[in-house]
Coordinates of C-alpha atoms and ligand atoms in Angstrom, one line a residue:
M212 CA 105.6 132.9 86.2
P213 CA 107.5 130.7 83.8
V214 CA 105.8 127.9 82.1
L215 CA 107.7 125.8 79.5
A216 CA 105.7 123.4 77.3
V217 CA 107.7 120.4 76.1
I218 CA 106.0 119.1 73.0
G219 CA 106.6 116.0 70.8
A220 CA 107.3 117.5 67.3
Q221 CA 106.9 114.4 65.2
W222 CA 104.9 111.2 65.6
G223 CA 105.7 110.6 69.3
D224 CA 108.6 108.8 71.0
E225 CA 110.9 111.7 70.3
G226 CA 112.5 111.4 73.7
K227 CA 110.1 113.6 75.6
G228 CA 110.5 111.6 78.8
K229 CA 114.3 112.0 78.7
I230 CA 114.2 115.7 78.0
V231 CA 111.4 116.5 80.5
H232 CA 113.3 114.5 83.2
Y233 CA 116.5 116.4 82.3
L234 CA 114.7 119.8 82.6
S235 CA 112.7 118.8 85.7
Q236 CA 115.7 119.1 88.0
G237 CA 115.1 122.9 87.7
A238 CA 111.3 122.7 87.8
D239 CA 108.8 122.9 90.7
W240 CA 106.0 121.2 88.8
V241 CA 105.7 118.8 85.8
V242 CA 102.2 118.5 84.3
R243 CA 100.8 116.0 81.8
Y244 CA 97.9 117.6 80.0
Q245 CA 96.6 115.0 77.4
G246 CA 96.6 111.4 76.4
G247 CA 96.8 108.6 78.9
D248 CA 98.7 105.4 79.3
N249 CA 99.1 105.1 75.6
A250 CA 102.2 107.2 76.3
G251 CA 105.5 105.4 77.0
H252 CA 108.2 107.9 78.3
T253 CA 111.5 106.4 78.9
V254 CA 113.9 107.8 81.5
V255 CA 117.3 106.2 82.1
I256 CA 119.1 107.0 85.3
G257 CA 122.3 105.4 86.4
G258 CA 121.8 102.5 83.9
Q259 CA 118.3 101.9 85.3
S260 CA 115.4 102.4 82.8
F261 CA 112.0 103.6 83.8
A262 CA 109.0 103.5 81.4
L263 CA 106.4 106.0 82.5
H264 CA 102.9 105.9 81.1
L265 CA 100.9 108.2 83.3
A266 CA 103.2 109.7 85.9
P267 CA 104.9 112.9 84.6
S268 CA 108.7 112.4 84.0
G269 CA 109.4 114.8 86.9
I270 CA 108.5 112.0 89.4
L271 CA 112.0 110.6 89.3
F272 CA 113.7 113.6 90.8
T273 CA 112.7 114.4 94.4
R274 CA 112.1 118.1 93.9
P275 CA 109.3 118.6 91.4
R276 CA 105.7 117.9 92.1
N277 CA 103.7 116.2 89.4
A278 CA 100.2 116.6 88.1
I279 CA 98.0 114.6 85.8
G280 CA 95.8 117.4 84.4
N281 CA 92.1 117.5 83.5
G282 CA 92.9 116.7 79.8
V283 CA 94.4 113.3 80.6
V284 CA 92.4 110.1 80.5
V285 CA 93.3 108.0 83.5
N286 CA 93.0 104.3 83.9
P287 CA 93.0 103.8 87.7
A288 CA 94.3 100.2 87.3
A289 CA 97.2 101.4 85.1
L290 CA 98.0 104.2 87.6
L291 CA 98.0 101.7 90.5
K292 CA 100.4 99.5 88.7
E293 CA 102.7 102.4 87.8
V294 CA 102.7 103.8 91.4
R295 CA 103.5 100.4 92.8
M296 CA 106.3 100.0 90.3
L297 CA 107.8 103.3 91.2
E298 CA 107.5 102.7 95.0
Q299 CA 109.1 99.3 94.6
R300 CA 112.0 101.0 92.9
G301 CA 112.4 103.5 95.8
I302 CA 110.6 106.5 94.2
R303 CA 108.5 108.6 96.6
V304 CA 105.1 109.2 94.9
R305 CA 102.6 110.0 97.6
G306 CA 102.3 113.7 98.3
R307 CA 104.1 114.4 95.0
L308 CA 101.6 113.2 92.5
F309 CA 98.2 114.9 92.0
V310 CA 95.4 113.7 89.7
S311 CA 92.8 116.2 88.4
L312 CA 89.2 115.7 89.7
H313 CA 88.2 116.8 86.2
A314 CA 90.1 114.1 84.3
H315 CA 88.1 111.4 82.6
V316 CA 88.4 107.7 83.7
I317 CA 89.3 104.9 81.3
L318 CA 87.2 101.8 82.3
P319 CA 87.6 98.2 81.1
Y320 CA 84.8 98.6 78.6
H321 CA 86.8 101.4 76.8
M322 CA 89.6 98.9 76.2
A323 CA 87.0 96.3 75.0
L324 CA 85.7 98.8 72.5
D325 CA 89.2 99.7 71.4
R326 CA 89.9 96.0 70.7
I327 CA 86.6 95.5 68.8
R328 CA 87.3 98.5 66.5
E329 CA 90.9 97.6 65.9
G330 CA 89.8 94.1 65.0
G331 CA 87.7 95.2 62.1
R332 CA 88.2 97.3 58.9
G333 CA 89.3 100.8 59.6
A334 CA 91.9 99.8 62.2
I335 CA 94.5 102.5 62.9
G336 CA 97.0 100.6 65.0
T337 CA 96.1 102.0 68.4
T338 CA 97.8 101.0 71.6
L339 CA 94.5 99.3 72.7
K340 CA 94.5 101.2 75.9
G341 CA 90.9 102.5 75.4
I342 CA 92.1 106.1 74.8
G343 CA 89.8 106.8 71.8
P344 CA 86.7 105.3 73.3
C345 CA 87.2 107.2 76.5
Y346 CA 87.6 110.6 74.8
E347 CA 84.5 109.7 72.7
D348 CA 82.5 109.3 75.8
K349 CA 83.9 112.6 77.1
V350 CA 82.7 114.4 74.0
A351 CA 79.4 112.6 74.0
R352 CA 78.9 113.8 77.6
R353 CA 78.5 110.3 79.1
G354 CA 82.0 109.9 80.5
V355 CA 83.0 109.4 84.1
R356 CA 85.3 112.0 85.6
I357 CA 87.6 111.3 88.6
A358 CA 85.3 113.4 90.9
D359 CA 82.4 111.2 89.9
Y360 CA 84.4 108.0 90.1
L361 CA 85.1 108.8 93.8
E362 CA 81.4 108.8 94.6
P363 CA 80.2 105.2 94.6
E364 CA 76.5 105.9 93.9
T365 CA 77.2 108.3 91.1
F366 CA 79.8 106.0 89.6
R367 CA 77.5 103.0 89.6
A368 CA 74.7 105.0 87.9
L369 CA 77.1 106.5 85.3
L370 CA 78.6 103.1 84.5
A371 CA 75.2 101.5 84.0
A372 CA 74.2 104.3 81.7
A373 CA 77.4 104.1 79.6
L374 CA 77.2 100.4 79.2
E375 CA 73.6 100.7 78.2
A376 CA 74.7 103.1 75.4
H377 CA 77.4 100.7 74.3
K378 CA 75.6 97.4 74.7
G379 CA 74.9 97.1 71.0
E380 CA 78.6 97.2 70.1
L381 CA 79.8 95.2 73.1
G382 CA 77.0 92.6 73.1
R383 CA 74.6 92.3 76.0
K384 CA 76.5 89.4 77.7
E385 CA 79.9 91.1 77.3
A386 CA 78.5 94.4 78.6
A387 CA 77.2 92.6 81.7
R388 CA 80.5 90.8 82.2
L389 CA 82.4 94.0 81.9
K390 CA 80.1 95.6 84.5
R391 CA 80.8 92.8 87.0
E392 CA 84.5 93.0 86.4
T393 CA 84.5 96.8 86.8
L394 CA 82.5 96.8 90.0
A395 CA 84.6 94.0 91.5
A396 CA 87.8 96.0 91.1
Y397 CA 86.2 99.3 92.0
P398 CA 86.4 99.5 95.8
A399 CA 90.2 98.9 96.0
L400 CA 90.9 101.2 93.0
R401 CA 88.8 104.0 94.5
R402 CA 90.6 103.6 97.9
F403 CA 94.0 103.8 96.1
L404 CA 93.1 106.8 93.9
A405 CA 91.3 109.0 96.4
P406 CA 94.4 110.4 98.2
F407 CA 96.0 111.5 94.9
C408 CA 93.0 113.6 93.7
G409 CA 92.6 117.3 93.7
D410 CA 91.8 120.4 91.7
T411 CA 95.1 120.5 89.8
G412 CA 94.2 123.6 87.8
R413 CA 93.9 125.6 91.0
I414 CA 96.9 124.1 92.6
I415 CA 99.1 124.9 89.6
S416 CA 97.7 128.4 89.2
K417 CA 98.6 129.0 92.9
A418 CA 102.1 127.7 92.2
L419 CA 102.4 130.1 89.3
S420 CA 101.3 133.0 91.5
A421 CA 104.1 132.1 93.8
K422 CA 106.5 132.3 90.8
R423 CA 107.1 128.6 90.6
R424 CA 108.5 126.9 87.5
V425 CA 106.1 124.6 85.6
L426 CA 107.0 122.2 82.8
M427 CA 104.2 120.9 80.6
E428 CA 104.9 117.4 79.2
S429 CA 103.1 116.4 76.1
A430 CA 102.3 112.8 75.3
Q431 CA 102.4 111.7 71.6
G432 CA 103.4 114.4 69.1
A433 CA 102.3 117.0 66.7
M434 CA 101.5 114.6 63.8
L435 CA 99.3 112.4 66.1
D436 CA 97.3 115.5 67.1
L437 CA 93.6 115.1 66.5
D438 CA 93.3 118.4 64.6
H439 CA 96.7 118.9 63.2
G440 CA 98.0 115.3 62.6
T441 CA 97.6 112.7 59.9
Y442 CA 93.8 112.3 60.6
P443 CA 92.3 109.7 61.0
F444 CA 95.6 108.0 61.9
V445 CA 96.0 110.1 65.1
T446 CA 95.3 109.9 68.8
S447 CA 92.2 111.4 70.2
S448 CA 93.7 114.4 72.0
N449 CA 95.7 117.5 71.3
P450 CA 99.4 117.2 72.0
V451 CA 100.1 120.6 70.4
S452 CA 101.0 123.4 72.8
G453 CA 97.4 124.8 72.6
G454 CA 96.3 121.5 74.3
A455 CA 98.4 122.4 77.3
C456 CA 96.2 125.3 78.3
V457 CA 92.9 123.4 78.0
G458 CA 94.4 120.2 79.4
A459 CA 96.0 121.7 82.5
G460 CA 93.4 124.4 83.2
L461 CA 95.6 127.4 82.5
P462 CA 95.1 130.4 80.2
P463 CA 97.0 130.7 76.9
T464 CA 98.9 133.7 78.4
A465 CA 100.4 131.4 81.0
I466 CA 102.7 129.7 78.5
D467 CA 106.0 131.5 78.2
A468 CA 108.0 129.2 75.9
V469 CA 107.6 126.0 73.8
L470 CA 110.4 123.4 73.3
G471 CA 109.8 120.9 70.6
V472 CA 111.4 117.5 70.9
A473 CA 112.5 116.0 67.6
K474 CA 114.6 113.0 66.7
A475 CA 117.5 113.5 64.2
Y476 CA 115.4 111.2 62.0
T477 CA 111.7 110.2 62.2
T478 CA 109.8 107.3 63.6
R479 CA 106.1 106.3 63.8
V480 CA 104.2 103.4 65.4
G481 CA 100.9 102.3 64.0
L482 CA 99.3 102.8 60.6
G483 CA 99.1 105.9 58.5
P484 CA 101.0 108.1 56.1
F485 CA 104.7 108.5 56.6
P486 CA 106.2 110.2 53.5
T487 CA 109.9 109.7 54.5
E488 CA 109.6 106.1 55.5
M489 CA 112.8 104.2 54.7
P490 CA 113.2 100.9 52.8
A491 CA 113.2 97.9 55.1
P492 CA 116.9 97.1 55.2
L493 CA 118.0 100.6 56.1
A494 CA 115.1 101.0 58.6
G495 CA 116.2 97.7 60.2
R496 CA 119.7 99.1 60.8
I497 CA 118.4 102.2 62.6
R498 CA 115.8 100.3 64.4
E499 CA 118.4 98.0 66.0
K500 CA 120.9 100.7 66.6
G501 CA 118.3 103.0 68.2
H502 CA 116.3 100.3 69.9
E503 CA 113.2 101.6 68.1
Y504 CA 110.5 99.4 69.7
G505 CA 107.5 100.9 71.4
A506 CA 107.8 101.6 75.2
T507 CA 104.1 100.8 75.7
T508 CA 103.4 98.0 73.2
G509 CA 106.8 96.7 72.2
R510 CA 105.8 97.1 68.5
P511 CA 108.7 97.8 66.1
R512 CA 108.7 101.5 65.1
R513 CA 108.6 102.5 61.5
I514 CA 111.7 104.5 60.5
G515 CA 112.1 107.5 58.2
W516 CA 114.4 110.3 57.4
L517 CA 114.1 113.7 59.0
D518 CA 111.1 115.5 57.5
L519 CA 111.4 119.3 57.4
P520 CA 108.0 120.1 55.9
Q521 CA 106.5 118.0 58.8
L522 CA 108.6 119.9 61.3
R523 CA 107.7 123.3 59.8
S524 CA 104.0 122.5 60.4
A525 CA 104.7 121.4 64.0
I526 CA 106.8 124.5 64.7
R527 CA 104.1 126.8 63.4
V528 CA 101.1 125.2 65.1
S529 CA 102.8 124.9 68.5
G530 CA 104.9 128.1 68.4
I531 CA 108.0 126.0 69.0
G532 CA 110.8 128.5 69.7
R533 CA 113.6 126.0 70.4
L534 CA 114.2 122.3 69.6
A535 CA 115.7 119.5 71.6
L536 CA 117.3 117.3 69.0
T537 CA 117.6 113.7 70.2
K538 CA 119.2 110.4 69.0
L539 CA 121.9 112.1 66.9
D540 CA 124.1 109.2 68.0
T541 CA 121.8 106.7 66.2
L542 CA 122.6 108.3 62.8
S543 CA 126.3 107.6 63.2
G544 CA 127.5 105.3 60.4
M545 CA 124.8 106.4 57.9
D546 CA 126.3 108.0 54.9
P547 CA 124.8 110.0 53.3
I548 CA 122.1 111.2 55.7
R549 CA 119.0 112.1 53.8
V550 CA 116.7 114.9 54.8
C551 CA 113.3 115.8 53.2
T552 CA 113.3 119.5 52.4
A553 CA 109.9 119.6 50.6
Y554 CA 107.3 117.4 49.0
R555 CA 106.3 117.2 45.4
W556 CA 102.6 116.7 44.7
R557 CA 100.8 117.1 41.4
G558 CA 103.7 119.1 40.0
R559 CA 103.8 121.5 43.0
L560 CA 106.3 121.8 45.8
L561 CA 104.9 121.8 49.3
D562 CA 106.9 123.2 52.2
E563 CA 104.5 122.0 54.9
F564 CA 102.5 118.8 55.6
P565 CA 99.4 118.7 53.3
A566 CA 95.9 118.4 54.7
S567 CA 94.2 115.9 52.4
R568 CA 94.5 112.2 52.9
R569 CA 95.2 111.8 49.3
A570 CA 98.1 114.3 49.3
Q571 CA 99.5 112.8 52.5
R572 CA 99.5 109.4 50.7
E573 CA 100.8 110.6 47.3
A574 CA 103.2 113.4 48.2
R575 CA 106.8 112.4 47.4
P576 CA 109.7 113.8 49.4
V577 CA 112.3 115.9 47.8
Y578 CA 115.6 114.8 49.5
R579 CA 118.9 116.5 50.1
D580 CA 121.8 114.3 50.9
L581 CA 124.2 115.5 53.6
P582 CA 127.5 114.0 54.5
G583 CA 127.3 111.3 57.3
F584 CA 129.5 110.9 60.3
A585 CA 130.9 108.0 62.2
G586 CA 132.2 107.1 65.6
D587 CA 130.5 106.8 69.1
L588 CA 128.8 110.1 69.8
G589 CA 127.6 108.8 73.2
S590 CA 130.7 110.2 75.0
C591 CA 130.3 113.8 73.6
R592 CA 129.5 116.3 76.2
R593 CA 129.3 119.5 74.2
L594 CA 128.8 120.5 70.6
A595 CA 132.5 120.9 70.0
D596 CA 133.0 117.2 70.9
L597 CA 130.9 116.1 67.9
P598 CA 132.4 115.0 64.6
P599 CA 132.4 118.1 62.3
A600 CA 129.8 116.5 60.0
A601 CA 127.4 115.9 62.9
R602 CA 127.9 119.5 64.1
R603 CA 127.2 120.7 60.5
Y604 CA 124.0 118.5 60.4
V605 CA 122.7 120.2 63.6
R606 CA 123.6 123.7 62.3
W607 CA 122.0 123.0 58.9
I608 CA 118.7 121.8 60.5
E609 CA 118.7 125.0 62.7
R610 CA 119.1 127.2 59.7
E611 CA 116.5 125.4 57.6
L612 CA 113.9 125.5 60.3
R613 CA 114.9 128.9 61.6
T614 CA 114.8 127.4 65.1
P615 CA 117.8 126.8 67.4
A616 CA 118.4 123.3 68.8
A617 CA 118.8 124.4 72.4
I618 CA 119.4 120.8 73.5
V619 CA 121.3 118.0 71.7
S620 CA 121.0 114.5 73.0
V621 CA 123.5 111.7 72.1
G622 CA 122.3 108.8 74.3
A623 CA 119.5 107.7 76.5
S624 CA 121.0 108.8 79.8
H625 CA 121.0 112.1 81.6
E626 CA 124.7 112.9 81.0
Q627 CA 124.4 112.4 77.3
T628 CA 122.5 115.7 76.9
F629 CA 124.0 119.1 76.3
L630 CA 122.6 122.6 76.2
H631 CA 123.7 124.1 73.0
S632 CA 122.2 127.5 72.2
E633 CA 122.5 130.5 74.4
G634 CA 119.6 131.9 76.5
S635 CA 117.1 130.6 79.0
L636 CA 114.8 127.9 77.8
W637 CA 112.1 129.2 80.1
G638 CA 111.4 132.2 77.9
Ligands
LIG1169 P1 109.0 109.6 74.4 O1 107.7 108.8 74.3 O2 109.0 110.8 73.6 O3 109.3 109.9 75.9 O4 110.2 108.6 73.9 P2 110.3 107.0 74.2 O5 110.8 106.9 75.5 O6 109.1 106.3 73.8 O7 111.4 106.7 73.1 C1 112.7 107.3 73.0 C2 113.7 106.2 73.2 O8 115.0 106.7 72.9 C3 113.8 105.7 74.6 O9 114.2 104.3 74.6 C4 115.0 106.6 75.2 O10 115.6 106.0 76.3 C5 115.9 106.7 74.0 N1 116.6 108.0 73.9 C6 116.2 109.2 74.2 N2 117.2 110.1 73.7 C7 118.1 109.4 73.2 C8 119.3 109.7 72.5 O11 119.7 110.9 72.3 N3 120.1 108.7 72.0 C9 119.7 107.4 72.1 N4 120.5 106.4 71.6 N5 118.6 107.0 72.7 C10 117.8 108.0 73.2
LIG1170 P1 104.4 108.8 73.4 O1 103.9 109.7 74.5 C1 103.9 107.0 69.5 C2 99.8 106.1 68.2 C3 99.4 104.7 68.1 C4 98.4 104.9 67.0 C5 97.7 106.2 67.3 C6 96.4 106.1 68.0 O2 105.2 107.7 74.0 O3 105.2 109.5 72.4 P2 95.8 105.5 70.6 O4 96.1 104.3 71.4 O5 96.4 106.8 71.1 O6 94.4 105.7 70.2 O7 96.6 105.2 69.2 O8 98.7 106.9 68.1 N1 100.4 106.5 69.6 C7 101.7 106.7 69.8 N2 102.8 106.6 69.0 N3 104.1 107.4 70.8 C8 103.0 107.5 71.6 O9 103.1 108.1 72.8 C9 101.8 107.1 71.1 N4 100.5 107.1 71.7 C10 99.7 106.7 70.7 O10 100.5 103.9 67.7 O11 99.0 105.0 65.7
LIG1171 MG1 107.1 106.9 73.8

């Protein structure tokens, strides 16, 4: 019963959408297990670009079925918009997309709370999609799950109780306005959502018993993980592979292999520590070449060199056995290419990402300069086609991280992807 978890190994936007879509041609199910529409997963097919926020990236092939697991936070209005967009573009969604009855619902007041908090001191640069406030309600045991959302009486009572709890922060008038707005949109959203909902944990378990292949698709990445990331500058869920079990409703023994997606350099959106961040002129060059603007918010992404201590932490926590190395083409023209091999902090060398906020802020990268390469890598179709220095860069990373790069990606589209190392990805 093969399950392959595909995990963001950096700060998100590593190219998970592209890689999951690529692999989903050989999968029966693709499952999102955490996050919500803060995610922006880009898939380019035949020159057409799709930005997916809630739908798993398997939705664009006809074969796989797709599940939004219990660990995801679902904004019904955002899902409606995405399903409409996909249908308008000729993608069949109905009967192929399943939403967990156990997933929590993002409501307009969650977005209002996100905006209020981001407007004050202590902002962390969230996507303003209401993700944090929704997970907070889940943990505080006053959240609304999809199963409850589908029952009008239950939903109305839960909404009233939640707004009562938040009225201090929202303000009485605003809480009343949000309630009216939510209830006005509710009947149509409920009608839309109902046919998609089911017990996805059971459905996927059955598929596994029938020896089906399941891909898990993380949103965000290891360094945005609530427990293992650059807290508090993180998202409010667990993108690491352990999150896939809880968030899809599967036991840990179900996961056979973990593929970590990493860019050939590093990016981050939002605030927070970023030890290998580049100076602005250099960052600007990569940002323009690699179109490094958020797929959800359009914000310019911060750019840094590849960070091996950070990747070592990600590999260890998620049990990453293989890497998919993306955007190698974007580094073309950079010479030298810098890579951080360790950090120096208070006279010590650190080989992994430190825990304390202070160390995360103060640690200085120790760099190694590698020879750069030039030319258009976008037409390469196998490792042998790459300029020798690009090939050596890939091999060097594999050796340093003791992890093979099973997939190398040299462009946004499907054909610009090649399987590099031997062996099945599926464990
Ligand atoms: P995700 O959130 O991890 O799915 O990544 P995003 O879609 O937010 O950001 C990755 C961006 O890089 C998207 O615009 C992709 O189309 C693009 N992309 C993915 N792989 C490659 C690659 O190998 N080369 C280039 N040039 N672009 C890529
Ligand atoms: P994908 O799946 C990159 C970042 C935000 C912010 C922090 C918290 O496309 O890789 P949130 O709205 O989640 O409460 O914001 O997390 N963030 C992402 N950064 N890619 C993402 O998703 C992200 N989702 C959230 O910028 O710093
Ligand atoms: Mg993204």
